[in-house]
mmCIF file with all atom_site columns, C-alpha atoms in Angstrom:
data_model
loop_
_atom_site.group_PDB
_atom_site.id
_atom_site.type_symbol
_atom_site.label_atom_id
_atom_site.label_alt_id
_atom_site.label_comp_id
_atom_site.label_asym_id
_atom_site.label_entity_id
_atom_site.label_seq_id
_atom_site.pdbx_PDB_ins_code
_atom_site.Cartn_x
_atom_site.Cartn_y
_atom_site.Cartn_z
_atom_site.occupancy
_atom_site.B_iso_or_equiv
_atom_site.pdbx_formal_charge
_atom_site.auth_seq_id
_atom_site.auth_comp_id
_atom_site.auth_asym_id
_atom_site.auth_atom_id
_atom_site.pdbx_PDB_model_num
ATOM 1   C CA . SER A 1 1   ? -38.395 58.015 -49.274 1.00 59.00 ? 1   SER A CA 1
ATOM 2   C CA . CYS A 1 2   ? -37.390 61.845 -48.428 1.00 64.00 ? 2   CYS A CA 1
ATOM 3   C CA . SER A 1 3   ? -38.663 64.552 -46.786 1.00 75.00 ? 3   SER A CA 1
ATOM 4   C CA . MET A 1 4   ? -41.188 65.780 -49.228 1.00 77.00 ? 4   MET A CA 1
ATOM 5   C CA . SER A 1 5   ? -40.696 69.366 -47.991 1.00 83.00 ? 5   SER A CA 1
ATOM 6   C CA . SER A 1 6   ? -37.495 69.655 -49.259 1.00 86.00 ? 6   SER A CA 1
ATOM 7   C CA . THR A 1 7   ? -38.341 68.693 -52.794 1.00 93.00 ? 7   THR A CA 1
ATOM 8   C CA . LEU A 1 8   ? -41.138 68.824 -55.567 1.00 96.00 ? 8   LEU A CA 1
ATOM 9   C CA . TYR A 1 9   ? -42.150 65.485 -57.171 1.00 96.00 ? 9   TYR A CA 1
ATOM 10  C CA . GLY A 1 10  ? -41.876 65.582 -61.069 1.00 96.00 ? 10  GLY A CA 1
ATOM 11  C CA . TYR A 1 11  ? -39.334 68.551 -60.687 1.00 96.00 ? 11  TYR A CA 1
ATOM 12  C CA . CYS A 1 12  ? -36.285 66.742 -62.508 1.00 93.00 ? 12  CYS A CA 1
ATOM 13  C CA . GLN A 1 13  ? -38.416 64.864 -64.583 1.00 94.00 ? 13  GLN A CA 1
ATOM 14  C CA . ASN A 1 14  ? -40.503 67.654 -66.270 1.00 96.00 ? 14  ASN A CA 1
ATOM 15  C CA . TYR A 1 15  ? -37.649 70.345 -65.647 1.00 95.00 ? 15  TYR A CA 1
ATOM 16  C CA . LYS A 1 16  ? -37.298 71.456 -69.356 1.00 94.00 ? 16  LYS A CA 1
ATOM 17  C CA . TYR A 1 17  ? -41.361 72.052 -69.359 1.00 96.00 ? 17  TYR A CA 1
ATOM 18  C CA . LEU A 1 18  ? -41.313 74.274 -66.099 1.00 96.00 ? 18  LEU A CA 1
ATOM 19  C CA . SER A 1 19  ? -38.408 76.501 -66.973 1.00 92.00 ? 19  SER A CA 1
ATOM 20  C CA . ASN A 1 20  ? -39.587 80.099 -67.811 1.00 89.00 ? 20  ASN A CA 1
ATOM 21  C CA . GLY A 1 21  ? -43.120 78.780 -68.256 1.00 92.00 ? 21  GLY A CA 1
ATOM 22  C CA . ASP A 1 22  ? -46.577 78.040 -66.403 1.00 96.00 ? 22  ASP A CA 1
ATOM 23  C CA . ILE A 1 23  ? -46.356 75.376 -63.556 1.00 98.00 ? 23  ILE A CA 1
ATOM 24  C CA . ILE A 1 24  ? -48.993 73.562 -62.090 1.00 98.00 ? 24  ILE A CA 1
ATOM 25  C CA . ILE A 1 25  ? -48.829 72.583 -58.377 1.00 98.00 ? 25  ILE A CA 1
ATOM 26  C CA . PHE A 1 26  ? -50.731 69.468 -57.129 1.00 97.00 ? 26  PHE A CA 1
ATOM 27  C CA . GLU A 1 27  ? -51.017 67.874 -53.883 1.00 96.00 ? 27  GLU A CA 1
ATOM 28  C CA . ALA A 1 28  ? -50.199 64.287 -54.677 1.00 95.00 ? 28  ALA A CA 1
ATOM 29  C CA . GLU A 1 29  ? -47.777 62.720 -57.007 1.00 96.00 ? 29  GLU A CA 1
ATOM 30  C CA . LYS A 1 30  ? -50.470 60.693 -58.922 1.00 97.00 ? 30  LYS A CA 1
ATOM 31  C CA . SER A 1 31  ? -51.709 64.128 -60.356 1.00 97.00 ? 31  SER A CA 1
ATOM 32  C CA . VAL A 1 32  ? -48.388 64.748 -61.985 1.00 98.00 ? 32  VAL A CA 1
ATOM 33  C CA . LEU A 1 33  ? -48.361 61.066 -63.386 1.00 97.00 ? 33  LEU A CA 1
ATOM 34  C CA . GLN A 1 34  ? -52.042 61.459 -64.682 1.00 98.00 ? 34  GLN A CA 1
ATOM 35  C CA . CYS A 1 35  ? -51.113 64.683 -66.346 1.00 98.00 ? 35  CYS A CA 1
ATOM 36  C CA . HIS A 1 36  ? -48.117 63.007 -67.858 1.00 97.00 ? 36  HIS A CA 1
ATOM 37  C CA . SER A 1 37  ? -50.339 60.333 -69.335 1.00 97.00 ? 37  SER A CA 1
ATOM 38  C CA . TYR A 1 38  ? -52.460 63.414 -70.808 1.00 97.00 ? 38  TYR A CA 1
ATOM 39  C CA . GLY A 1 39  ? -49.391 64.931 -72.510 1.00 97.00 ? 39  GLY A CA 1
ATOM 40  C CA . ILE A 1 40  ? -49.164 67.967 -69.872 1.00 97.00 ? 40  ILE A CA 1
ATOM 41  C CA . TYR A 1 41  ? -45.590 68.024 -68.479 1.00 98.00 ? 41  TYR A CA 1
ATOM 42  C CA . ASN A 1 42  ? -45.611 71.420 -66.688 1.00 98.00 ? 42  ASN A CA 1
ATOM 43  C CA . CYS A 1 43  ? -46.673 69.800 -63.386 1.00 98.00 ? 43  CYS A CA 1
ATOM 44  C CA . VAL A 1 44  ? -45.148 69.272 -59.706 1.00 98.00 ? 44  VAL A CA 1
ATOM 45  C CA . SER A 1 45  ? -46.558 68.088 -56.647 1.00 97.00 ? 45  SER A CA 1
ATOM 46  C CA . LEU A 1 46  ? -45.916 69.102 -53.138 1.00 96.00 ? 46  LEU A CA 1
ATOM 47  C CA . GLY A 1 47  ? -46.785 65.605 -51.443 1.00 93.00 ? 47  GLY A CA 1
ATOM 48  C CA . SER A 1 48  ? -48.796 67.457 -48.912 1.00 94.00 ? 48  SER A CA 1
ATOM 49  C CA . ASN A 1 49  ? -51.122 70.506 -49.243 1.00 93.00 ? 49  ASN A CA 1
ATOM 50  C CA . SER A 1 50  ? -48.479 72.593 -47.531 1.00 94.00 ? 50  SER A CA 1
ATOM 51  C CA . LEU A 1 51  ? -45.742 74.632 -49.260 1.00 96.00 ? 51  LEU A CA 1
ATOM 52  C CA . SER A 1 52  ? -42.523 74.886 -47.636 1.00 96.00 ? 52  SER A CA 1
ATOM 53  C CA . ILE A 1 53  ? -40.027 77.462 -47.926 1.00 96.00 ? 53  ILE A CA 1
ATOM 54  C CA . THR A 1 54  ? -37.580 75.197 -49.719 1.00 96.00 ? 54  THR A CA 1
ATOM 55  C CA . GLN A 1 55  ? -40.235 74.377 -52.380 1.00 96.00 ? 55  GLN A CA 1
ATOM 56  C CA . CYS A 1 56  ? -40.694 78.231 -52.810 1.00 96.00 ? 56  CYS A CA 1
ATOM 57  C CA . LYS A 1 57  ? -37.025 78.352 -53.489 1.00 96.00 ? 57  LYS A CA 1
ATOM 58  C CA . LEU A 1 58  ? -37.233 75.543 -56.001 1.00 96.00 ? 58  LEU A CA 1
ATOM 59  C CA . LEU A 1 59  ? -40.257 77.122 -57.797 1.00 96.00 ? 59  LEU A CA 1
ATOM 60  C CA . MET A 1 60  ? -38.534 80.646 -58.275 1.00 95.00 ? 60  MET A CA 1
ATOM 61  C CA . GLU A 1 61  ? -35.409 79.151 -59.585 1.00 94.00 ? 61  GLU A CA 1
ATOM 62  C CA . LEU A 1 62  ? -37.278 78.000 -62.417 1.00 95.00 ? 62  LEU A CA 1
ATOM 63  C CA . ASN A 1 63  ? -38.276 81.520 -63.354 1.00 94.00 ? 63  ASN A CA 1
ATOM 64  C CA . PRO A 1 64  ? -42.016 80.894 -63.762 1.00 95.00 ? 64  PRO A CA 1
ATOM 65  C CA . LYS A 1 65  ? -44.358 83.368 -65.741 1.00 95.00 ? 65  LYS A CA 1
ATOM 66  C CA . LYS A 1 66  ? -47.578 81.745 -64.015 1.00 95.00 ? 66  LYS A CA 1
ATOM 67  C CA . ILE A 1 67  ? -47.855 79.364 -61.060 1.00 97.00 ? 67  ILE A CA 1
ATOM 68  C CA . ILE A 1 68  ? -51.248 77.731 -60.806 1.00 97.00 ? 68  ILE A CA 1
ATOM 69  C CA . PHE A 1 69  ? -52.335 76.025 -57.163 1.00 97.00 ? 69  PHE A CA 1
ATOM 70  C CA . MET A 1 70  ? -54.578 72.994 -58.124 1.00 97.00 ? 70  MET A CA 1
ATOM 71  C CA . LEU A 1 71  ? -55.076 71.391 -54.731 1.00 95.00 ? 71  LEU A CA 1
ATOM 72  C CA . ASP A 1 72  ? -57.701 69.075 -54.194 1.00 94.00 ? 72  ASP A CA 1
ATOM 73  C CA . LYS A 1 73  ? -61.434 69.899 -54.312 1.00 93.00 ? 73  LYS A CA 1
ATOM 74  C CA . SER A 1 74  ? -62.878 70.775 -50.812 1.00 88.00 ? 74  SER A CA 1
ATOM 75  C CA . LEU A 1 75  ? -59.450 71.835 -49.325 1.00 90.00 ? 75  LEU A CA 1
ATOM 76  C CA . ASP A 1 76  ? -60.318 74.880 -47.636 1.00 87.00 ? 76  ASP A CA 1
ATOM 77  C CA . TYR A 1 77  ? -59.117 78.177 -49.313 1.00 89.00 ? 77  TYR A CA 1
ATOM 78  C CA . GLU A 1 78  ? -57.261 79.375 -46.019 1.00 91.00 ? 78  GLU A CA 1
ATOM 79  C CA . ASN A 1 79  ? -54.899 76.356 -46.941 1.00 91.00 ? 79  ASN A CA 1
ATOM 80  C CA . THR A 1 80  ? -54.231 77.614 -50.256 1.00 92.00 ? 80  THR A CA 1
ATOM 81  C CA . LYS A 1 81  ? -54.176 81.194 -49.295 1.00 93.00 ? 81  LYS A CA 1
ATOM 82  C CA . ILE A 1 82  ? -51.502 80.305 -46.586 1.00 94.00 ? 82  ILE A CA 1
ATOM 83  C CA . ASN A 1 83  ? -49.479 78.755 -49.660 1.00 94.00 ? 83  ASN A CA 1
ATOM 84  C CA . ILE A 1 84  ? -49.979 81.753 -51.942 1.00 93.00 ? 84  ILE A CA 1
ATOM 85  C CA . THR A 1 85  ? -48.828 84.286 -49.133 1.00 93.00 ? 85  THR A CA 1
ATOM 86  C CA . LYS A 1 86  ? -45.693 82.411 -48.648 1.00 94.00 ? 86  LYS A CA 1
ATOM 87  C CA . LEU A 1 87  ? -45.045 81.944 -52.233 1.00 94.00 ? 87  LEU A CA 1
ATOM 88  C CA . SER A 1 88  ? -45.512 85.635 -52.939 1.00 92.00 ? 88  SER A CA 1
ATOM 89  C CA . ALA A 1 89  ? -42.631 86.510 -50.680 1.00 90.00 ? 89  ALA A CA 1
ATOM 90  C CA . PHE A 1 90  ? -40.670 85.053 -53.181 1.00 90.00 ? 90  PHE A CA 1
ATOM 91  C CA . THR A 1 91  ? -42.131 86.502 -56.114 1.00 88.00 ? 91  THR A CA 1
ATOM 92  C CA . ARG A 1 92  ? -41.869 90.150 -55.393 1.00 81.00 ? 92  ARG A CA 1
ATOM 93  C CA . MET A 1 93  ? -38.560 90.585 -57.585 1.00 80.00 ? 93  MET A CA 1
ATOM 94  C CA . PHE A 1 94  ? -40.206 88.576 -60.514 1.00 83.00 ? 94  PHE A CA 1
ATOM 95  C CA . ASP A 1 95  ? -42.956 88.931 -63.023 1.00 87.00 ? 95  ASP A CA 1
ATOM 96  C CA . THR A 1 96  ? -44.944 85.778 -61.637 1.00 92.00 ? 96  THR A CA 1
ATOM 97  C CA . GLN A 1 97  ? -48.548 85.658 -61.845 1.00 94.00 ? 97  GLN A CA 1
ATOM 98  C CA . ILE A 1 98  ? -50.206 83.351 -59.138 1.00 95.00 ? 98  ILE A CA 1
ATOM 99  C CA . TYR A 1 99  ? -53.381 81.590 -59.689 1.00 96.00 ? 99  TYR A CA 1
ATOM 100 C CA . TRP A 1 100 ? -55.453 78.909 -58.013 1.00 96.00 ? 100 TRP A CA 1
ATOM 101 C CA . TRP A 1 101 ? -58.265 76.553 -58.763 1.00 96.00 ? 101 TRP A CA 1
ATOM 102 C CA . ASP A 1 102 ? -61.520 78.100 -57.299 1.00 95.00 ? 102 ASP A CA 1
ATOM 103 C CA . TRP A 1 103 ? -63.076 74.447 -56.997 1.00 94.00 ? 103 TRP A CA 1
ATOM 104 C CA . THR A 1 104 ? -66.426 75.989 -55.660 1.00 93.00 ? 104 THR A CA 1
ATOM 105 C CA . LYS A 1 105 ? -67.193 76.785 -59.540 1.00 93.00 ? 105 LYS A CA 1
ATOM 106 C CA . ASN A 1 106 ? -66.997 72.956 -60.106 1.00 92.00 ? 106 ASN A CA 1
ATOM 107 C CA . LYS A 1 107 ? -70.430 71.010 -59.490 1.00 90.00 ? 107 LYS A CA 1
ATOM 108 C CA . THR A 1 108 ? -69.177 67.884 -60.924 1.00 90.00 ? 108 THR A CA 1
ATOM 109 C CA . LEU A 1 109 ? -66.155 66.575 -59.414 1.00 93.00 ? 109 LEU A CA 1
ATOM 110 C CA . PRO A 1 110 ? -66.812 64.784 -55.767 1.00 94.00 ? 110 PRO A CA 1
ATOM 111 C CA . ASP A 1 111 ? -65.238 66.268 -52.691 1.00 93.00 ? 111 ASP A CA 1
ATOM 112 C CA . ASN A 1 112 ? -61.417 65.542 -52.148 1.00 92.00 ? 112 ASN A CA 1
ATOM 113 C CA . SER A 1 113 ? -60.924 64.699 -55.743 1.00 94.00 ? 113 SER A CA 1
ATOM 114 C CA . SER A 1 114 ? -57.854 65.960 -57.666 1.00 96.00 ? 114 SER A CA 1
ATOM 115 C CA . PRO A 1 115 ? -58.757 68.218 -60.863 1.00 96.00 ? 115 PRO A CA 1
ATOM 116 C CA . SER A 1 116 ? -56.567 65.536 -62.873 1.00 97.00 ? 116 SER A CA 1
ATOM 117 C CA . ASP A 1 117 ? -58.463 62.392 -61.716 1.00 97.00 ? 117 ASP A CA 1
ATOM 118 C CA . PHE A 1 118 ? -61.341 62.478 -64.446 1.00 96.00 ? 118 PHE A CA 1
ATOM 119 C CA . GLY A 1 119 ? -59.496 62.692 -67.633 1.00 96.00 ? 119 GLY A CA 1
ATOM 120 C CA . LYS A 1 120 ? -57.609 65.283 -70.100 1.00 97.00 ? 120 LYS A CA 1
ATOM 121 C CA . GLU A 1 121 ? -60.849 66.771 -71.110 1.00 97.00 ? 121 GLU A CA 1
ATOM 122 C CA . MET A 1 122 ? -62.262 67.492 -67.711 1.00 96.00 ? 122 MET A CA 1
ATOM 123 C CA . PHE A 1 123 ? -58.971 68.846 -66.777 1.00 97.00 ? 123 PHE A CA 1
ATOM 124 C CA . LYS A 1 124 ? -58.713 71.229 -69.734 1.00 97.00 ? 124 LYS A CA 1
ATOM 125 C CA . GLU A 1 125 ? -62.249 72.255 -68.912 1.00 96.00 ? 125 GLU A CA 1
ATOM 126 C CA . ILE A 1 126 ? -60.999 73.074 -65.294 1.00 97.00 ? 126 ILE A CA 1
ATOM 127 C CA . LEU A 1 127 ? -58.010 75.035 -66.663 1.00 96.00 ? 127 LEU A CA 1
ATOM 128 C CA . LYS A 1 128 ? -60.181 77.142 -68.963 1.00 97.00 ? 128 LYS A CA 1
ATOM 129 C CA . ASN A 1 129 ? -63.008 78.054 -66.641 1.00 96.00 ? 129 ASN A CA 1
ATOM 130 C CA . GLU A 1 130 ? -62.106 77.434 -62.787 1.00 97.00 ? 130 GLU A CA 1
ATOM 131 C CA . ILE A 1 131 ? -58.981 79.120 -62.429 1.00 97.00 ? 131 ILE A CA 1
ATOM 132 C CA . VAL A 1 132 ? -58.571 82.408 -60.799 1.00 96.00 ? 132 VAL A CA 1
ATOM 133 C CA . GLU A 1 133 ? -55.725 84.964 -60.622 1.00 95.00 ? 133 GLU A CA 1
ATOM 134 C CA . VAL A 1 134 ? -54.582 85.876 -57.098 1.00 92.00 ? 134 VAL A CA 1
ATOM 135 C CA . ASN A 1 135 ? -54.327 89.658 -56.590 1.00 80.00 ? 135 ASN A CA 1
ATOM 136 C CA . ILE A 1 136 ? -51.644 90.166 -53.597 1.00 68.00 ? 136 ILE A CA 1
#
């Protein structure tokens, strides 16, 4: 066990897939493991729904091109917005785009589910159709 706010689950295991590319951020560790089983390795989890300053720094050390917040369905957008605002303070000197999963577009998944919970094909559909760029 450790203080989750000081790390990102999957960071060291998926490092070579995270560096200089797209990063998908989940709440729970299980989502990283599910995506790994789907052959998707550019994922980390917060261990909660709140991004810390330390986690922002870890993310930006990877020089990401795109960061996608994929927090659980039904989580109030205000929570995601707080995370995006916090992260945007660290992206000003980088060419990093920030996106989020607009779960209001999804009528299939039950509330409180992760976008990775229902298989690879459903997850790919979510990535294709329900990801929205954040304009800060």
